[in-house]
Short mmCIF file of C-alpha atoms in Angstrom, two decimals:
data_model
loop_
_atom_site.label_atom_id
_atom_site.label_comp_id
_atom_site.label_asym_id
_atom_site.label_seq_id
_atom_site.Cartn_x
_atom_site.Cartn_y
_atom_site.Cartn_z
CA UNK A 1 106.81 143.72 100.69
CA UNK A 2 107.71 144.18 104.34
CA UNK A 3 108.79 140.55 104.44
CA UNK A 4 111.07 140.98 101.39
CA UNK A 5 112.76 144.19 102.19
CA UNK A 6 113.71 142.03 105.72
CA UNK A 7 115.21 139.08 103.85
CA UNK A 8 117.71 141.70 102.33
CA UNK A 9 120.79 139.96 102.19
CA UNK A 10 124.44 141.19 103.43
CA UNK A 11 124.87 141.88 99.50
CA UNK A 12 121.41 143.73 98.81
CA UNK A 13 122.26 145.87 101.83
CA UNK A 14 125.68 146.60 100.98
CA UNK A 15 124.69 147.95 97.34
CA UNK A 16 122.21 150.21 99.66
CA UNK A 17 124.75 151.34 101.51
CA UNK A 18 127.01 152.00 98.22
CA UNK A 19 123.89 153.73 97.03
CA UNK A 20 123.54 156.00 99.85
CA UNK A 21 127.48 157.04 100.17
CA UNK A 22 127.67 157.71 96.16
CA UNK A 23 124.85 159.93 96.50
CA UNK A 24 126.48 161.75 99.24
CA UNK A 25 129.43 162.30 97.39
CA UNK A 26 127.80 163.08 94.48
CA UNK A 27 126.12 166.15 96.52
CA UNK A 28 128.96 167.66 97.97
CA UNK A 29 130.89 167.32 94.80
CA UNK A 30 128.18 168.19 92.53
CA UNK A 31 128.99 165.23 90.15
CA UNK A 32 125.95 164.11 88.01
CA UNK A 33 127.37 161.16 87.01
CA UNK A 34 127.89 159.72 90.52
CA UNK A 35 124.55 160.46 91.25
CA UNK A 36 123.34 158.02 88.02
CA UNK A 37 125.63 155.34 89.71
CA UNK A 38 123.72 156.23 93.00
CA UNK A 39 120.50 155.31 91.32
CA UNK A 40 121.29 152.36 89.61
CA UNK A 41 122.95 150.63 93.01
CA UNK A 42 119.61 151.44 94.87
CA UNK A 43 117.48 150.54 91.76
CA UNK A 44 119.10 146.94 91.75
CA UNK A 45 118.38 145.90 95.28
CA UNK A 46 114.10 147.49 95.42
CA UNK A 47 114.46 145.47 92.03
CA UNK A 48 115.41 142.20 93.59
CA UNK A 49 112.90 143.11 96.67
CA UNK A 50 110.03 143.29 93.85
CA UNK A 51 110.78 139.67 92.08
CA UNK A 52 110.83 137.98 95.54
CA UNK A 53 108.63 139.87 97.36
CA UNK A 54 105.82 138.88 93.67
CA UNK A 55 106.61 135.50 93.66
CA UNK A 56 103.94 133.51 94.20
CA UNK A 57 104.68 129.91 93.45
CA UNK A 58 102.76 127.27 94.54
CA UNK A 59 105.16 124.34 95.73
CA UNK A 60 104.41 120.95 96.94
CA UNK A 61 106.94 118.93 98.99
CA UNK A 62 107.41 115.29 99.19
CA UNK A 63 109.70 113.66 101.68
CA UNK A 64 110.75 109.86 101.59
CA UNK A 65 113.24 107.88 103.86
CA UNK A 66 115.14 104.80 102.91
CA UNK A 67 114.87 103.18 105.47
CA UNK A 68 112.73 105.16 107.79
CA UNK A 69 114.49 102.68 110.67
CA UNK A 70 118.06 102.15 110.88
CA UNK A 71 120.39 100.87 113.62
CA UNK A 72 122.95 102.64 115.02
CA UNK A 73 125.97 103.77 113.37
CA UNK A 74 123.84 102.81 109.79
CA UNK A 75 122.83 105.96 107.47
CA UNK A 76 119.88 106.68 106.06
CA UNK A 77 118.81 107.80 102.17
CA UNK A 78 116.52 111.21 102.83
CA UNK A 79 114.84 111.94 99.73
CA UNK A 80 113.20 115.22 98.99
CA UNK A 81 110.46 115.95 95.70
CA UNK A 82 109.43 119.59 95.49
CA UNK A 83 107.10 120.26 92.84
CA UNK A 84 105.98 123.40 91.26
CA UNK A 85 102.32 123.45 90.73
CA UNK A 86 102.12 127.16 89.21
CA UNK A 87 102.34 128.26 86.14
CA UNK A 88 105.21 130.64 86.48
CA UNK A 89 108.59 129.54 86.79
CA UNK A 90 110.98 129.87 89.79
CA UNK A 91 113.96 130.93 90.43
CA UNK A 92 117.29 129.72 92.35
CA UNK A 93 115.83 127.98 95.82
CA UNK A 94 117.81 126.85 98.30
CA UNK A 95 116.39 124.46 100.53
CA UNK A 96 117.23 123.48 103.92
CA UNK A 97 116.08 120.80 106.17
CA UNK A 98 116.04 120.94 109.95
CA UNK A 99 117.86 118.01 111.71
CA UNK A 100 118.52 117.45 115.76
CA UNK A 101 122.13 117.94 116.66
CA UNK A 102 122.84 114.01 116.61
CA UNK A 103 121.99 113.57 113.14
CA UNK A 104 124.39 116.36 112.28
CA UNK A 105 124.59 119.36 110.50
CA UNK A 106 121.64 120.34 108.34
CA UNK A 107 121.47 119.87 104.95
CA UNK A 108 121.40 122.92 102.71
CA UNK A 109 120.78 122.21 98.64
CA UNK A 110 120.68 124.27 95.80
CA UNK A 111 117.74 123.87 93.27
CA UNK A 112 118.25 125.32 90.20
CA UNK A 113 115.14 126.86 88.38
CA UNK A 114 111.76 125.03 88.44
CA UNK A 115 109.86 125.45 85.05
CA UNK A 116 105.92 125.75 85.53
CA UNK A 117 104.21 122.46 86.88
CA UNK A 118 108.20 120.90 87.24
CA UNK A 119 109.20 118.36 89.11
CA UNK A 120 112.72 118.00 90.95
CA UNK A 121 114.55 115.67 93.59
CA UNK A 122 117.64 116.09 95.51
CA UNK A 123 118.59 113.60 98.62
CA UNK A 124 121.02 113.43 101.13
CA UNK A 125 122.27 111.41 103.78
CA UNK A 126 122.23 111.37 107.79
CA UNK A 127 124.24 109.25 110.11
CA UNK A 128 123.44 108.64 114.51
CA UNK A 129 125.53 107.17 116.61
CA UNK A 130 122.66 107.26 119.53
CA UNK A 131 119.08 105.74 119.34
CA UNK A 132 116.31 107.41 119.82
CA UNK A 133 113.60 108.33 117.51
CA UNK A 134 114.08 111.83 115.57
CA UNK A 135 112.20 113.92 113.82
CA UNK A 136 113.38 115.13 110.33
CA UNK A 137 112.18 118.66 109.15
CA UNK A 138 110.49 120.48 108.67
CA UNK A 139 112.12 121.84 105.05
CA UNK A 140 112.63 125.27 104.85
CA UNK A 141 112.79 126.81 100.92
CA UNK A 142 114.84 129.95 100.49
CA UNK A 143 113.58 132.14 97.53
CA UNK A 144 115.92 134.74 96.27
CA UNK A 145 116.66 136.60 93.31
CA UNK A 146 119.15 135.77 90.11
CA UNK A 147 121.97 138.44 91.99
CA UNK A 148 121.23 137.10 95.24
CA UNK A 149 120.81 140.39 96.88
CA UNK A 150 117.20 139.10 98.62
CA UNK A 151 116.22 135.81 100.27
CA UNK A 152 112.61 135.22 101.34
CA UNK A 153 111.82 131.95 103.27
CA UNK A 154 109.20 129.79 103.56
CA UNK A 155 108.42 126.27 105.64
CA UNK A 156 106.52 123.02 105.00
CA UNK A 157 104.81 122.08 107.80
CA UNK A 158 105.53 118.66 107.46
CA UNK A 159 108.13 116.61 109.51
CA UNK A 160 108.74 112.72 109.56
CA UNK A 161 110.50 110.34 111.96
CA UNK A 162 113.58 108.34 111.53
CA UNK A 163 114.24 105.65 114.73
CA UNK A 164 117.31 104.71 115.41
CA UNK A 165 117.19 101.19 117.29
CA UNK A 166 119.40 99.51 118.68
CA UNK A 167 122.40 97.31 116.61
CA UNK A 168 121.22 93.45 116.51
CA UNK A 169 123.86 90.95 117.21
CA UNK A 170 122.88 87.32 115.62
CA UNK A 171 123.83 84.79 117.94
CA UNK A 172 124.55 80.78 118.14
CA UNK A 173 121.86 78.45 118.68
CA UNK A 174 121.89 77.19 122.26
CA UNK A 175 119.14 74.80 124.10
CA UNK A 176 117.80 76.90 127.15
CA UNK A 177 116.73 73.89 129.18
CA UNK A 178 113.56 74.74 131.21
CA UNK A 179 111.90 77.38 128.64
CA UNK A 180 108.68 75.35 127.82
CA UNK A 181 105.30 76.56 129.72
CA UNK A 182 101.67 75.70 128.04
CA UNK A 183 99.93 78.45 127.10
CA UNK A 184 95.79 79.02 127.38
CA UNK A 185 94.31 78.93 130.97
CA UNK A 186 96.43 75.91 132.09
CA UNK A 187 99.88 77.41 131.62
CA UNK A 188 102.31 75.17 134.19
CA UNK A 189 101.34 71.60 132.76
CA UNK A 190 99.00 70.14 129.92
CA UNK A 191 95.89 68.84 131.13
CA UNK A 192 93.94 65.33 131.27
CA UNK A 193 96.60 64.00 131.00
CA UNK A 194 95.80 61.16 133.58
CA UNK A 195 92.17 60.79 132.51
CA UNK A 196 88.78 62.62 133.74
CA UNK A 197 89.22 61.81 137.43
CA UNK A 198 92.54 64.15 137.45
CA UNK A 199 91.24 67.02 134.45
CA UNK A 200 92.15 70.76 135.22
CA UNK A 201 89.06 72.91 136.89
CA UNK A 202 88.28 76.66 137.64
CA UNK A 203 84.94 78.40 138.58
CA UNK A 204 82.41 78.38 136.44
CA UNK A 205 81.94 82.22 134.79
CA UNK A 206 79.68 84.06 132.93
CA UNK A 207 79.14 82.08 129.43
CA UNK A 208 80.82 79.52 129.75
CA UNK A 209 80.00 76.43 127.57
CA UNK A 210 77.72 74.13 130.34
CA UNK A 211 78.68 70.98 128.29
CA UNK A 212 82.29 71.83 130.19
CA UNK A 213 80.83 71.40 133.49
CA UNK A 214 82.74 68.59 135.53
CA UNK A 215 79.97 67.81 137.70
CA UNK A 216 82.79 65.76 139.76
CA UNK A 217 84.52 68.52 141.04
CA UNK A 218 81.39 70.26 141.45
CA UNK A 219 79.93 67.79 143.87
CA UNK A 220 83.25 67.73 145.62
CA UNK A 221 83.90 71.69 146.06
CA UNK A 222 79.57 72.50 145.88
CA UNK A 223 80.48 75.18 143.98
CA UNK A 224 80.00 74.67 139.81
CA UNK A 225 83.26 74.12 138.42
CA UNK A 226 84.28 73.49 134.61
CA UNK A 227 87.12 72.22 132.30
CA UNK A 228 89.93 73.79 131.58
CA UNK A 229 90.71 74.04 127.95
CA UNK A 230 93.39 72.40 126.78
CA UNK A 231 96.16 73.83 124.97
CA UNK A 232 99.49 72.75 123.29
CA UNK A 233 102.94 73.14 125.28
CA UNK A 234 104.63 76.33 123.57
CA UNK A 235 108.15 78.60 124.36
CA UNK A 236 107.66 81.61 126.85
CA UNK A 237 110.17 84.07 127.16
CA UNK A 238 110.48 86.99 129.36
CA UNK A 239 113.23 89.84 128.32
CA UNK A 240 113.80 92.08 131.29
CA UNK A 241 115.76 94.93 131.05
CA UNK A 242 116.63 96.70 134.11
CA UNK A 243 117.27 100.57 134.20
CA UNK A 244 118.50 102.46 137.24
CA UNK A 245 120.50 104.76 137.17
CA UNK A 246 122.64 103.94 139.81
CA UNK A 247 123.37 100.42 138.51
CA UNK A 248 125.28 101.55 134.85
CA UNK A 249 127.97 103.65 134.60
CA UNK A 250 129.18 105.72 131.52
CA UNK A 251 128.48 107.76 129.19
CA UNK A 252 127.02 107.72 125.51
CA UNK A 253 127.18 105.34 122.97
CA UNK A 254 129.94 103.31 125.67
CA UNK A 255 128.05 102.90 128.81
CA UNK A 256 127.07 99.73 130.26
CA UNK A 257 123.22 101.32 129.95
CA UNK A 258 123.62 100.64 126.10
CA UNK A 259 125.27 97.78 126.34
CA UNK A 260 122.34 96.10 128.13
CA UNK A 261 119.98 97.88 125.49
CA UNK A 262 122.05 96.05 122.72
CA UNK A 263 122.02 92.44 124.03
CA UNK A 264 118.41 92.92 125.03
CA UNK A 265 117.86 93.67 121.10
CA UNK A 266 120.04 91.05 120.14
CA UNK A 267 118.19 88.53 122.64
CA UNK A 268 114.66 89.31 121.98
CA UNK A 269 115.05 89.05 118.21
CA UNK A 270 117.17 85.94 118.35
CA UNK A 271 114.39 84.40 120.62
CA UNK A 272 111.61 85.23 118.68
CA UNK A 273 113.48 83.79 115.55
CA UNK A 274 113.33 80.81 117.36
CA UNK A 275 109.85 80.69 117.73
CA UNK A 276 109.42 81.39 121.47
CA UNK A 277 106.21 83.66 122.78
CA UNK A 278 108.22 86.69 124.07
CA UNK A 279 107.52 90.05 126.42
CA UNK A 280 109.41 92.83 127.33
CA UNK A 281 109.22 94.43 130.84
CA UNK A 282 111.89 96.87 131.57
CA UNK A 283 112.21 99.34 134.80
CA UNK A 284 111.06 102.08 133.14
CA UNK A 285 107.77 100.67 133.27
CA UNK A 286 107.51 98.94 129.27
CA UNK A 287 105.99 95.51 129.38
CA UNK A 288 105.06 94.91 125.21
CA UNK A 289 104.50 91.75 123.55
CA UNK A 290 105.91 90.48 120.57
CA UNK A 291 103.30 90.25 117.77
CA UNK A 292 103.04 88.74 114.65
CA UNK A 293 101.95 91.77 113.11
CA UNK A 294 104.41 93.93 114.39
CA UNK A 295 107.39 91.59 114.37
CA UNK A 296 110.89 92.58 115.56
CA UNK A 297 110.38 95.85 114.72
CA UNK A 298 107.79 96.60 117.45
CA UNK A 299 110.13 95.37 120.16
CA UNK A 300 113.18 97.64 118.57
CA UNK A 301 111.26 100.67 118.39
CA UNK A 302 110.53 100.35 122.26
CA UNK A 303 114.43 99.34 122.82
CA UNK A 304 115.21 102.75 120.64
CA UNK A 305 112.95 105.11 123.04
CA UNK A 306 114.13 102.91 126.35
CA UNK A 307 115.70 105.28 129.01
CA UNK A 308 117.53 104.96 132.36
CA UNK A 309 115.52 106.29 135.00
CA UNK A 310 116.54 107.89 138.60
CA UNK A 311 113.70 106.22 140.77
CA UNK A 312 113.58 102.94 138.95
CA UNK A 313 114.07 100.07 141.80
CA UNK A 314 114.34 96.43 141.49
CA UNK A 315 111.04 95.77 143.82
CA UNK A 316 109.39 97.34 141.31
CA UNK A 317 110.70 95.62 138.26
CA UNK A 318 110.35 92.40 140.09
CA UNK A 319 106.43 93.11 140.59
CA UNK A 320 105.88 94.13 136.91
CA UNK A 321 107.09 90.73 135.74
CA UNK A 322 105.30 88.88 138.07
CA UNK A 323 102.01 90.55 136.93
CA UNK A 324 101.51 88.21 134.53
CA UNK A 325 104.22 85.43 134.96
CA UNK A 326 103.48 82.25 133.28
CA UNK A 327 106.49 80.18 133.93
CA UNK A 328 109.05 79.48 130.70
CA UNK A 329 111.97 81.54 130.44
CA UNK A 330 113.19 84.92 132.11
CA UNK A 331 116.37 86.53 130.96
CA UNK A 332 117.52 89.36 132.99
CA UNK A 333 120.03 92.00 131.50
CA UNK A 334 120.95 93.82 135.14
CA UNK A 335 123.35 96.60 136.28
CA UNK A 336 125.26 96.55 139.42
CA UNK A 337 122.82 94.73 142.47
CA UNK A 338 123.22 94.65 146.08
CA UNK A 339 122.63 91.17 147.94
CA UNK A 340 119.25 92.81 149.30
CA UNK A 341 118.24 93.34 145.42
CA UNK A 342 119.37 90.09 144.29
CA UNK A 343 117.54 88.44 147.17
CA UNK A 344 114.26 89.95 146.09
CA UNK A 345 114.86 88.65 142.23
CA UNK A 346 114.63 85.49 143.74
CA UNK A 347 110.74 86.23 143.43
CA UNK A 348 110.92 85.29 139.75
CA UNK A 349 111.92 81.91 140.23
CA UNK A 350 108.49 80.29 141.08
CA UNK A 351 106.20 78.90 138.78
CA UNK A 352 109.08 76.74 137.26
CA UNK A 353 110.76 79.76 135.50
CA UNK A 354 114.09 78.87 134.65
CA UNK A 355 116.21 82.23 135.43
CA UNK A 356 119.28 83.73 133.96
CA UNK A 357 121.18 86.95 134.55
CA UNK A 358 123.54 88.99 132.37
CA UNK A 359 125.18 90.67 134.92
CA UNK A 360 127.10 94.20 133.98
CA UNK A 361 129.85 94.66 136.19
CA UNK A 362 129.94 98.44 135.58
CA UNK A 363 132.16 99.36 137.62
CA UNK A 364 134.65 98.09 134.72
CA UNK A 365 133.20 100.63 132.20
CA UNK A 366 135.17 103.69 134.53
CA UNK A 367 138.76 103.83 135.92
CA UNK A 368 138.02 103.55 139.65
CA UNK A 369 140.51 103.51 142.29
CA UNK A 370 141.98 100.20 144.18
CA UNK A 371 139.89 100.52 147.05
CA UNK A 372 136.42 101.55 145.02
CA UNK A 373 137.08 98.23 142.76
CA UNK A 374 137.76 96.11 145.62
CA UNK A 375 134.49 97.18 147.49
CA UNK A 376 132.34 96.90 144.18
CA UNK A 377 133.61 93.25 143.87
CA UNK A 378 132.68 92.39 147.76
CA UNK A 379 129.06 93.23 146.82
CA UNK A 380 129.10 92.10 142.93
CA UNK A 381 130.58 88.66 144.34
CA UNK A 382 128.17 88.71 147.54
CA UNK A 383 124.79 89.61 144.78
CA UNK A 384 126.40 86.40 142.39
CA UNK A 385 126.09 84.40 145.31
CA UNK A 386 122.70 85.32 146.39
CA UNK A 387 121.24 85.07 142.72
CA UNK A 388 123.33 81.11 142.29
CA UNK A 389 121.47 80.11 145.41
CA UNK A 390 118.05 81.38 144.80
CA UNK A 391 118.42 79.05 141.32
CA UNK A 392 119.30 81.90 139.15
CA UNK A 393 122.37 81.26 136.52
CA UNK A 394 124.20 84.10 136.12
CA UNK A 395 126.52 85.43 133.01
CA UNK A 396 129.04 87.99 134.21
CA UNK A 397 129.38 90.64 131.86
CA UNK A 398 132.77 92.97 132.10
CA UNK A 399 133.77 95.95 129.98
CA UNK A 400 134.42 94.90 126.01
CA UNK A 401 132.44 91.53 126.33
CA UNK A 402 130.89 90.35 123.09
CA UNK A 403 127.45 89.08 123.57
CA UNK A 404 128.23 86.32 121.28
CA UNK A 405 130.46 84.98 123.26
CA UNK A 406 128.79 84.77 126.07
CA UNK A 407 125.45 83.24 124.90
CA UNK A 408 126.54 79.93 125.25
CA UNK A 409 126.78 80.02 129.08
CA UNK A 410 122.93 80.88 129.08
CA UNK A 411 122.49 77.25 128.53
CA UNK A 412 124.57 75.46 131.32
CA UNK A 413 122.60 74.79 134.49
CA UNK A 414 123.71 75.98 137.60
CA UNK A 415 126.10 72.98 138.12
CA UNK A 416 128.31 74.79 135.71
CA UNK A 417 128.69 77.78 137.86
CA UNK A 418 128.83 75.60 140.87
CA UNK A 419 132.97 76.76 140.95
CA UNK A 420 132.16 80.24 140.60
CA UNK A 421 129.45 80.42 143.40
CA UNK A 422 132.48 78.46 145.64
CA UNK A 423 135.02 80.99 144.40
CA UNK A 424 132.57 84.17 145.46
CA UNK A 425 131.48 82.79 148.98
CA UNK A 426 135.42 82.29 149.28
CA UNK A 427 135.73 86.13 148.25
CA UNK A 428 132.84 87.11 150.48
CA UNK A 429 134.02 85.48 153.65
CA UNK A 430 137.47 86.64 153.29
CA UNK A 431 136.66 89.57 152.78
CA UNK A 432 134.12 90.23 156.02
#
C-alpha cells in the first residue's frame, strides 16, 4: 500500500489537497455539507490507492523486432505482446519502453483493458542515424485506476538488441588483377607441378601420414621431411580498416571515420559475393573471418561496433595483418598517413600481395585555412608517393566521393597512376 499511495498522481493529490482545504472551511464555518464534499474528495483518491495498490495481475511480455538488424538511416518494426495470465481483468495500462537517446524518444502506449487470460499487441517504430548495437527495453507497464488519480509501475526484466550496421553500397564488377593465392599449407603456388623431383616439403610432425614421406628430400636435408598437400588456387582478400584518431576528421554520421566504415561494408560484402576467402583486421585490434555460417552479417555486426581509437598506430595494424598473411589481395581503407607510415605499409607487399589504398584526404571533411590545406597536401602528396613506389595503388578519396565511383580504379595497375605519382614528386620537390 506504501507503493500505491507513492504513485499518487498530480490529480489524486490535488483531490487530497481539495479534501483537506474543504474540511478546513467546513470547520471554521461550521457547514456540514462541505464537510460531506470533504469526505467524498478524500474517499475517491484512498479508493483509487486500494484498486491499484490490490491488483495483482499476472502479465507476460513478448517482444519481437522486424528486423532485429537494420542499416543506418532504415527503421525498424518493434512489436510488443503482453498477455494477461490471471483471471481478473485489468485496467487502463500504459506501457513504456526504454530506448537510448539515438533511437529517440521513448515510446509510451495506451492499452485499453485486458480481459482474464487476454492477449494484446501494440508496435511501434524506431529510426538511428549512427551504428552501433542498442539495447531496447526494458518495458515498463503503468497500472492506474479508471480516474487516473494513481499510477503504480512495474518492469520486465527483459531487454533485446537492435544493431545498426553500416549502409552497403553494391558496386560494379571489376577484375582485381593479382588476388589469387592457393590455400592449404602451400599458399604462394600449387604444388608438383613439375613432377616429384620439384614437390613442396615441410618437417615431418606428429601424425602425419608416413606414406607422405619424400624420402628424397629427406636424404638431402637428414632430417624426415613430407609432402605438402595439395590444394586448389582460390581468392584471398584482406579488408583493413584503419582507425586512429588522428587520421579522420569530423564528426557524426559525416566524418571521414564513417566514411571508411561504409566502403569497408560495401567492400567486404561485394567481395565475398564474389566468392573470394575474406578477413577483416582493423586498428582497433578486430581480425574476423568471413564464414559461411555467419555470412555478411558477421562481418557487419563487427563494422557496427568498430570504433576509432586514440593509441591505434599503423606499426601495429601493419603487424596484425601480417600475422597470418597469405598473399592474394589487401585493400586498405586509411586516414591521413605520414611518409614514415606509408613507408612501413610497404611491409604488406611481400608474399605477392597485390596492394591497394583508399586514401581519405580528411582534411577535406573540415574548412581549414590556406596554409593548414597546403601543408596537409605536402605530406598527403609526399605519403601517395611513398605508397606508388613501394607497389601500392592508391584511390584518393576527397570529401562527397561515392564509393561507386571510385571502384573501378581498384583495378588499374600502377601504370595508371604512373601521372599521378609524377604530378606528387613534382608537388613534393617544389614544395621543399
Amino acid at each position: 500500500m506504501r507503493a500505491a499511495l507513492a504513485g499518487l498522481t498530480t490529480r489524486g493529490r490535488s483531490f487530497l489537497a481539495a479534501a483537506v482545504a474543504a474540511a478546513l472551511s467546513a470547520v471554521l464555518l461550521g457547514e456540514k455539507d462541505l464537510l460531506r464534499v470533504a469526505v467524498l474528495l478524500a474517499i475517491l483518491p484512498l479508493l483509487a490507492v486500494l484498486y491499484v495498490g490490490r491488483s495483482r495481475y499476472k502479465l507476460a511480455c513478448h517482444r519481437t523486432l522486424e528486423p532485429h538488424r537494420v542499416p543506418v538511416g532504415a527503421s525498424s518494426r518493434i512489436v510488443l505482446q503482453l498477455q494477461n495470465l490471471s483471471r481478473l481483468p485489468t485496467g487502463t495500462l500504459l506501457l513504456e519502453d526504454r530506448l537510448p537517446y539515438a533511437l529517440g524518444s521513448r515510446p509510451r502506449v495506451v492499452l485499453e483493458r485486458l480481459g482474464a487470460q487476454q492477449a494484446s499487441s501494440v508496435a511501434y517504430t524506431v529510426r538511428a542515424d549512427v551504428r552501433g548495437r542498442y539495447e531496447v527495453g526494458p518495458l515498463v507497464v503503468r497500472l492506474t485506476d479508471p480516474f487516473g488519480l494513481c499510477e503504480l509501475s512495474r518492469a520486465f526484466p527483459s531487454t533485446d538488441r537492435l544493431t545498426v550496421i553500416p549502409q552497403v553500397t553494391p558496386l560494379p564488377t571489376v577484375r582485381l588483377a593479382g588476388e589469387y593465392a592457393g590455400s592449404g599449407e602451400s599458399r604462394a603456388r600449387s604444388v608438383a607441378v613439375h613432377g616429384e623431383d620439384d614437390a613442396a616439403t615441410r618437417e615431418y610432425r606428429r601424425g602425419d601420414d608416413l606414406r607422405r614421406v619424400h624420402w628424397k628430400s629427406t636424404a638431402r636435408t637428414g632430417e624426415l621431411m613430407v609432402r605438402r598437400e595439395e590444394q586448389p588456387w582460390e581468392s584471398r582478400a584482406t579488408v583493413v580498416l584503419d582507425t586512429r584518431a588522428h587520421g579522420h576528421r569530423g564528426d557524426g554520421p559525416t566524418a571521414s571515420f564513417e566514411w571508411a566504415v561504409a566502403s569497408a561494408a560495401s567492400i567486404a560484402v561485394h567481395l565475398r559475393h564474389s566468392g573470394y576467402k575474406l578477413r577483416l583486421v582493423t586498428g582497433s585490434g578486430l581480425d574476423a573471418d568471413a564464414s559461411e555460417a555467419g555470412g555478411d552479417g558477421i562481418l557487419l555486426d563487427h563494422l557496427a561496433e568498430v570504433r576509432l581509437a586514440q593509441r591505434s598506430d599503423i606499426a601495429a595494424l601493419v603487424d596484425r595483418v601480417r600475422q597470418r598473411s597469405d598473399g592474394g589481395l589487401i585493400i586498405a581503407l586509411l586516414g591521413m598517413l605520414t611518409p614514415a607510415e606509408a613507408k612501413l605499409l610497404a611491409a604488406l607487399r611481400g608474399n605477392g600481395a597485390t596492394c591497394v589504398a583508399l586514401l581519405l584526404n580528411s582534411s577535406t571533411w573540415l574548412n581549414l585555412p590556406a596554409a593548414a590545406r597546403a601543408e596537409a597536401a605536402q605530406t598527403r602528396s609526399a605519403a601517395v608517393v611513398s605508397l606508388l613506389q613501394s607497389g601500392w595503388r592508391v584511390v584518393e578519396v576527397e570529401h562527397g566521393s561515392k564509393l561507386a565511383a571510385l571502384w573501378p580504379q581498384a583495378g588499374r595497375g600502377s601504370q595508371g597512376f604512373a601521372w599521378r605519382a609524377a604530378l606528387a614528386e613534382t608537388v613534393a620537390g617544389g614544395v621543399r
